[in-house]
DNA sequence: CCCAAAAGCTAACAGCATTAGCTCAGGGCC
DNA sequence: GGCCCTGAGCTAATGCTGTTAGCTTTTGGG
């Protein structure tokens, strides 16, 4: 640590995220990040190993941010109310950052950081379902079903996959209700 | 039509799809397609306007192929059995072409071809749900819920997003059951 | 039999990620 | 307090993209 760097890995990821938010995930290029941080492109390699790694770090950032937000939202709640708040929190996050969700990695097993972030995320889901008294594989299945619904909807909505946005709130409410009913029904 | 072309747009899309299947969606490059079709890269522009358009055509191909397959699978069935077969057909297709699903466009409104293909796909879904006697927005909500589940699961599974693949069949069965129960419950 | 349309080609260019090697500032250490 | 060495940032260069311009050559229609 001979020199205090003007740039850090965290700041590089910050700039990358801004770029994704503003111009979409395809605009995440090392040249653009360099321009935004006021640095020559090759200088970024002092903080990031490659464009691929930067993408991975952005993914970790997203998972962490969502996890923190959901943890906060669900705090002090339990049962159906906790699940409802969690699911609506998820959708709200994606709605606030429409272009961001495309950068979410579905494969958190490759990278060690992503793996850790993914596990923490799963823990929040499991904790939210704890009051239902599910054990072993039942708990795993329940979190999987939750992920499927929440990610499926977010993915289609943020990609503009639903034709007209009319009644989307209703559709989501129905999904939440469907999930909760099913959760109670199998006890 | 002065010359019988050695290459056609369809063959270009064929090669593109092969590339996606073999080496993932990131390997879909004009240079690679040219190499595979035995032609110089710029020659492709006689059949395709740009890489972006080729991506779109690949997307259309995928939607059409899935639609055809589901139409076939559901033929002569109705009610729960039709829905069950449709959902399992969807998953089977994605399992057979793991890397392919990433190329599926969620935004079929930009391109005219994609729009048409997407509508046909939705028609199959609506037709499958016809025997439930849903009308108006109820039918729309039901198809949306179906898409959310089916796409959510396929997206996570094909991306390796479920940790261990253990018990994934059970998870999917639970989702199918959940959807059907919900469908009956609200009549 | 000619000619125009169109498929494929080569040459060229801009933008990208990435590597190699340099410069030079500043904190650790005596 | 002055040296040194670590490391951040730079410039130059390479190879791979997609894309455009303009030429060559084949071939079906008149």
PDB file of N, CA and C in Angstrom, chain B residues 35-76:
ATOM      1  N   UNK B  35     -17.922 -18.783 -40.377  1.00  0.00           N
ATOM      2  CA  UNK B  35     -17.017 -19.931 -40.436  1.00  0.00           C
ATOM      3  C   UNK B  35     -17.805 -21.227 -40.604  1.00  0.00           C
ATOM      4  N   UNK B  36     -18.893 -21.358 -39.846  1.00  0.00           N
ATOM      5  CA  UNK B  36     -19.660 -22.600 -39.895  1.00  0.00           C
ATOM      6  C   UNK B  36     -20.364 -22.783 -41.231  1.00  0.00           C
ATOM      7  N   UNK B  37     -20.810 -21.690 -41.826  1.00  0.00           N
ATOM      8  CA  UNK B  37     -21.518 -21.793 -43.100  1.00  0.00           C
ATOM      9  C   UNK B  37     -20.552 -21.737 -44.288  1.00  0.00           C
ATOM     10  N   UNK B  38     -19.258 -21.628 -44.010  1.00  0.00           N
ATOM     11  CA  UNK B  38     -18.264 -21.642 -45.076  1.00  0.00           C
ATOM     12  C   UNK B  38     -18.314 -20.433 -45.980  1.00  0.00           C
ATOM     13  N   UNK B  39     -18.380 -19.269 -45.366  1.00  0.00           N
ATOM     14  CA  UNK B  39     -18.576 -18.035 -46.110  1.00  0.00           C
ATOM     15  C   UNK B  39     -17.813 -16.926 -45.399  1.00  0.00           C
ATOM     16  N   UNK B  40     -17.453 -15.876 -46.100  1.00  0.00           N
ATOM     17  CA  UNK B  40     -16.787 -14.752 -45.447  1.00  0.00           C
ATOM     18  C   UNK B  40     -17.783 -13.947 -44.625  1.00  0.00           C
ATOM     19  N   UNK B  41     -17.321 -13.385 -43.514  1.00  0.00           N
ATOM     20  CA  UNK B  41     -18.234 -12.699 -42.594  1.00  0.00           C
ATOM     21  C   UNK B  41     -19.140 -11.674 -43.279  1.00  0.00           C
ATOM     22  N   UNK B  42     -18.611 -10.773 -44.083  1.00  0.00           N
ATOM     23  CA  UNK B  42     -19.502  -9.738 -44.646  1.00  0.00           C
ATOM     24  C   UNK B  42     -20.590 -10.310 -45.543  1.00  0.00           C
ATOM     25  N   UNK B  43     -20.381 -11.510 -46.069  1.00  0.00           N
ATOM     26  CA  UNK B  43     -21.397 -12.105 -46.940  1.00  0.00           C
ATOM     27  C   UNK B  43     -22.710 -12.341 -46.208  1.00  0.00           C
ATOM     28  N   UNK B  44     -22.637 -12.495 -44.900  1.00  0.00           N
ATOM     29  CA  UNK B  44     -23.849 -12.745 -44.125  1.00  0.00           C
ATOM     30  C   UNK B  44     -24.830 -11.573 -44.228  1.00  0.00           C
ATOM     31  N   UNK B  45     -24.296 -10.392 -44.477  1.00  0.00           N
ATOM     32  CA  UNK B  45     -25.161  -9.213 -44.536  1.00  0.00           C
ATOM     33  C   UNK B  45     -26.098  -9.245 -45.741  1.00  0.00           C
ATOM     34  N   UNK B  46     -25.879 -10.190 -46.657  1.00  0.00           N
ATOM     35  CA  UNK B  46     -26.816 -10.350 -47.760  1.00  0.00           C
ATOM     36  C   UNK B  46     -28.075 -11.093 -47.308  1.00  0.00           C
ATOM     37  N   UNK B  47     -28.019 -11.691 -46.113  1.00  0.00           N
ATOM     38  CA  UNK B  47     -29.158 -12.481 -45.636  1.00  0.00           C
ATOM     39  C   UNK B  47     -29.711 -11.976 -44.316  1.00  0.00           C
ATOM     40  N   UNK B  48     -28.941 -11.166 -43.646  1.00  0.00           N
ATOM     41  CA  UNK B  48     -29.294 -10.705 -42.301  1.00  0.00           C
ATOM     42  C   UNK B  48     -28.770  -9.283 -42.142  1.00  0.00           C
ATOM     43  N   UNK B  49     -29.583  -8.399 -41.572  1.00  0.00           N
ATOM     44  CA  UNK B  49     -29.223  -6.982 -41.538  1.00  0.00           C
ATOM     45  C   UNK B  49     -28.128  -6.671 -40.537  1.00  0.00           C
ATOM     46  N   UNK B  50     -28.043  -7.444 -39.481  1.00  0.00           N
ATOM     47  CA  UNK B  50     -27.075  -7.169 -38.423  1.00  0.00           C
ATOM     48  C   UNK B  50     -27.066  -8.329 -37.448  1.00  0.00           C
ATOM     49  N   UNK B  51     -26.128  -8.310 -36.526  1.00  0.00           N
ATOM     50  CA  UNK B  51     -26.102  -9.331 -35.485  1.00  0.00           C
ATOM     51  C   UNK B  51     -27.370  -9.264 -34.637  1.00  0.00           C
ATOM     52  N   UNK B  52     -27.796  -8.037 -34.360  1.00  0.00           N
ATOM     53  CA  UNK B  52     -29.013  -7.868 -33.578  1.00  0.00           C
ATOM     54  C   UNK B  52     -30.210  -8.523 -34.234  1.00  0.00           C
ATOM     55  N   UNK B  53     -30.345  -8.332 -35.545  1.00  0.00           N
ATOM     56  CA  UNK B  53     -31.468  -8.952 -36.235  1.00  0.00           C
ATOM     57  C   UNK B  53     -31.374 -10.468 -36.185  1.00  0.00           C
ATOM     58  N   UNK B  54     -30.156 -10.986 -36.345  1.00  0.00           N
ATOM     59  CA  UNK B  54     -29.979 -12.441 -36.266  1.00  0.00           C
ATOM     60  C   UNK B  54     -30.424 -12.961 -34.912  1.00  0.00           C
ATOM     61  N   UNK B  55     -30.052 -12.247 -33.855  1.00  0.00           N
ATOM     62  CA  UNK B  55     -30.498 -12.643 -32.516  1.00  0.00           C
ATOM     63  C   UNK B  55     -32.013 -12.688 -32.464  1.00  0.00           C
ATOM     64  N   UNK B  56     -32.642 -11.666 -33.038  1.00  0.00           N
ATOM     65  CA  UNK B  56     -34.094 -11.639 -33.054  1.00  0.00           C
ATOM     66  C   UNK B  56     -34.677 -12.820 -33.800  1.00  0.00           C
ATOM     67  N   UNK B  57     -34.077 -13.162 -34.941  1.00  0.00           N
ATOM     68  CA  UNK B  57     -34.582 -14.288 -35.731  1.00  0.00           C
ATOM     69  C   UNK B  57     -34.427 -15.595 -34.979  1.00  0.00           C
ATOM     70  N   UNK B  58     -33.311 -15.732 -34.279  1.00  0.00           N
ATOM     71  CA  UNK B  58     -33.124 -16.923 -33.444  1.00  0.00           C
ATOM     72  C   UNK B  58     -34.239 -16.995 -32.401  1.00  0.00           C
ATOM     73  N   UNK B  59     -34.553 -15.850 -31.814  1.00  0.00           N
ATOM     74  CA  UNK B  59     -35.631 -15.809 -30.836  1.00  0.00           C
ATOM     75  C   UNK B  59     -36.957 -16.257 -31.434  1.00  0.00           C
ATOM     76  N   UNK B  60     -37.270 -15.742 -32.594  1.00  0.00           N
ATOM     77  CA  UNK B  60     -38.510 -16.139 -33.268  1.00  0.00           C
ATOM     78  C   UNK B  60     -38.519 -17.644 -33.503  1.00  0.00           C
ATOM     79  N   UNK B  61     -37.415 -18.170 -33.975  1.00  0.00           N
ATOM     80  CA  UNK B  61     -37.300 -19.607 -34.222  1.00  0.00           C
ATOM     81  C   UNK B  61     -37.617 -20.400 -32.959  1.00  0.00           C
ATOM     82  N   UNK B  62     -37.081 -19.946 -31.845  1.00  0.00           N
ATOM     83  CA  UNK B  62     -37.301 -20.653 -30.588  1.00  0.00           C
ATOM     84  C   UNK B  62     -38.776 -20.635 -30.188  1.00  0.00           C
ATOM     85  N   UNK B  63     -39.373 -19.447 -30.245  1.00  0.00           N
ATOM     86  CA  UNK B  63     -40.785 -19.355 -29.869  1.00  0.00           C
ATOM     87  C   UNK B  63     -41.625 -20.255 -30.764  1.00  0.00           C
ATOM     88  N   UNK B  64     -41.352 -20.221 -32.062  1.00  0.00           N
ATOM     89  CA  UNK B  64     -42.129 -21.039 -32.999  1.00  0.00           C
ATOM     90  C   UNK B  64     -41.961 -22.529 -32.704  1.00  0.00           C
ATOM     91  N   UNK B  65     -40.726 -22.912 -32.452  1.00  0.00           N
ATOM     92  CA  UNK B  65     -40.466 -24.332 -32.198  1.00  0.00           C
ATOM     93  C   UNK B  65     -41.183 -24.799 -30.936  1.00  0.00           C
ATOM     94  N   UNK B  66     -41.095 -23.995 -29.890  1.00  0.00           N
ATOM     95  CA  UNK B  66     -41.771 -24.365 -28.653  1.00  0.00           C
ATOM     96  C   UNK B  66     -43.282 -24.401 -28.870  1.00  0.00           C
ATOM     97  N   UNK B  67     -43.809 -23.406 -29.532  1.00  0.00           N
ATOM     98  CA  UNK B  67     -45.248 -23.362 -29.787  1.00  0.00           C
ATOM     99  C   UNK B  67     -45.708 -24.613 -30.519  1.00  0.00           C
ATOM    100  N   UNK B  68     -44.987 -24.979 -31.571  1.00  0.00           N
ATOM    101  CA  UNK B  68     -45.360 -26.164 -32.356  1.00  0.00           C
ATOM    102  C   UNK B  68     -45.361 -27.403 -31.472  1.00  0.00           C
ATOM    103  N   UNK B  69     -44.334 -27.515 -30.670  1.00  0.00           N
ATOM    104  CA  UNK B  69     -44.210 -28.694 -29.820  1.00  0.00           C
ATOM    105  C   UNK B  69     -45.334 -28.779 -28.799  1.00  0.00           C
ATOM    106  N   UNK B  70     -45.677 -27.656 -28.199  1.00  0.00           N
ATOM    107  CA  UNK B  70     -46.711 -27.666 -27.170  1.00  0.00           C
ATOM    108  C   UNK B  70     -48.075 -27.925 -27.803  1.00  0.00           C
ATOM    109  N   UNK B  71     -48.290 -27.323 -28.945  1.00  0.00           N
ATOM    110  CA  UNK B  71     -49.546 -27.565 -29.656  1.00  0.00           C
ATOM    111  C   UNK B  71     -49.729 -29.047 -29.882  1.00  0.00           C
ATOM    112  N   UNK B  72     -48.688 -29.674 -30.352  1.00  0.00           N
ATOM    113  CA  UNK B  72     -48.717 -31.109 -30.609  1.00  0.00           C
ATOM    114  C   UNK B  72     -48.979 -31.899 -29.335  1.00  0.00           C
ATOM    115  N   UNK B  73     -48.283 -31.550 -28.280  1.00  0.00           N
ATOM    116  CA  UNK B  73     -48.365 -32.327 -27.042  1.00  0.00           C
ATOM    117  C   UNK B  73     -49.758 -32.257 -26.418  1.00  0.00           C
ATOM    118  N   UNK B  74     -50.400 -31.118 -26.563  1.00  0.00           N
ATOM    119  CA  UNK B  74     -51.662 -30.864 -25.869  1.00  0.00           C
ATOM    120  C   UNK B  74     -52.851 -31.345 -26.690  1.00  0.00           C
ATOM    121  N   UNK B  75     -52.587 -31.678 -27.937  1.00  0.00           N
ATOM    122  CA  UNK B  75     -53.660 -32.035 -28.868  1.00  0.00           C
ATOM    123  C   UNK B  75     -54.554 -33.149 -28.325  1.00  0.00           C
ATOM    124  N   UNK B  76     -55.836 -32.891 -28.288  1.00  0.00           N
ATOM    125  CA  UNK B  76     -56.788 -33.906 -27.863  1.00  0.00           C
ATOM    126  C   UNK B  76     -56.965 -34.002 -26.368  1.00  0.00           C
TER     127      UNK B  76
END
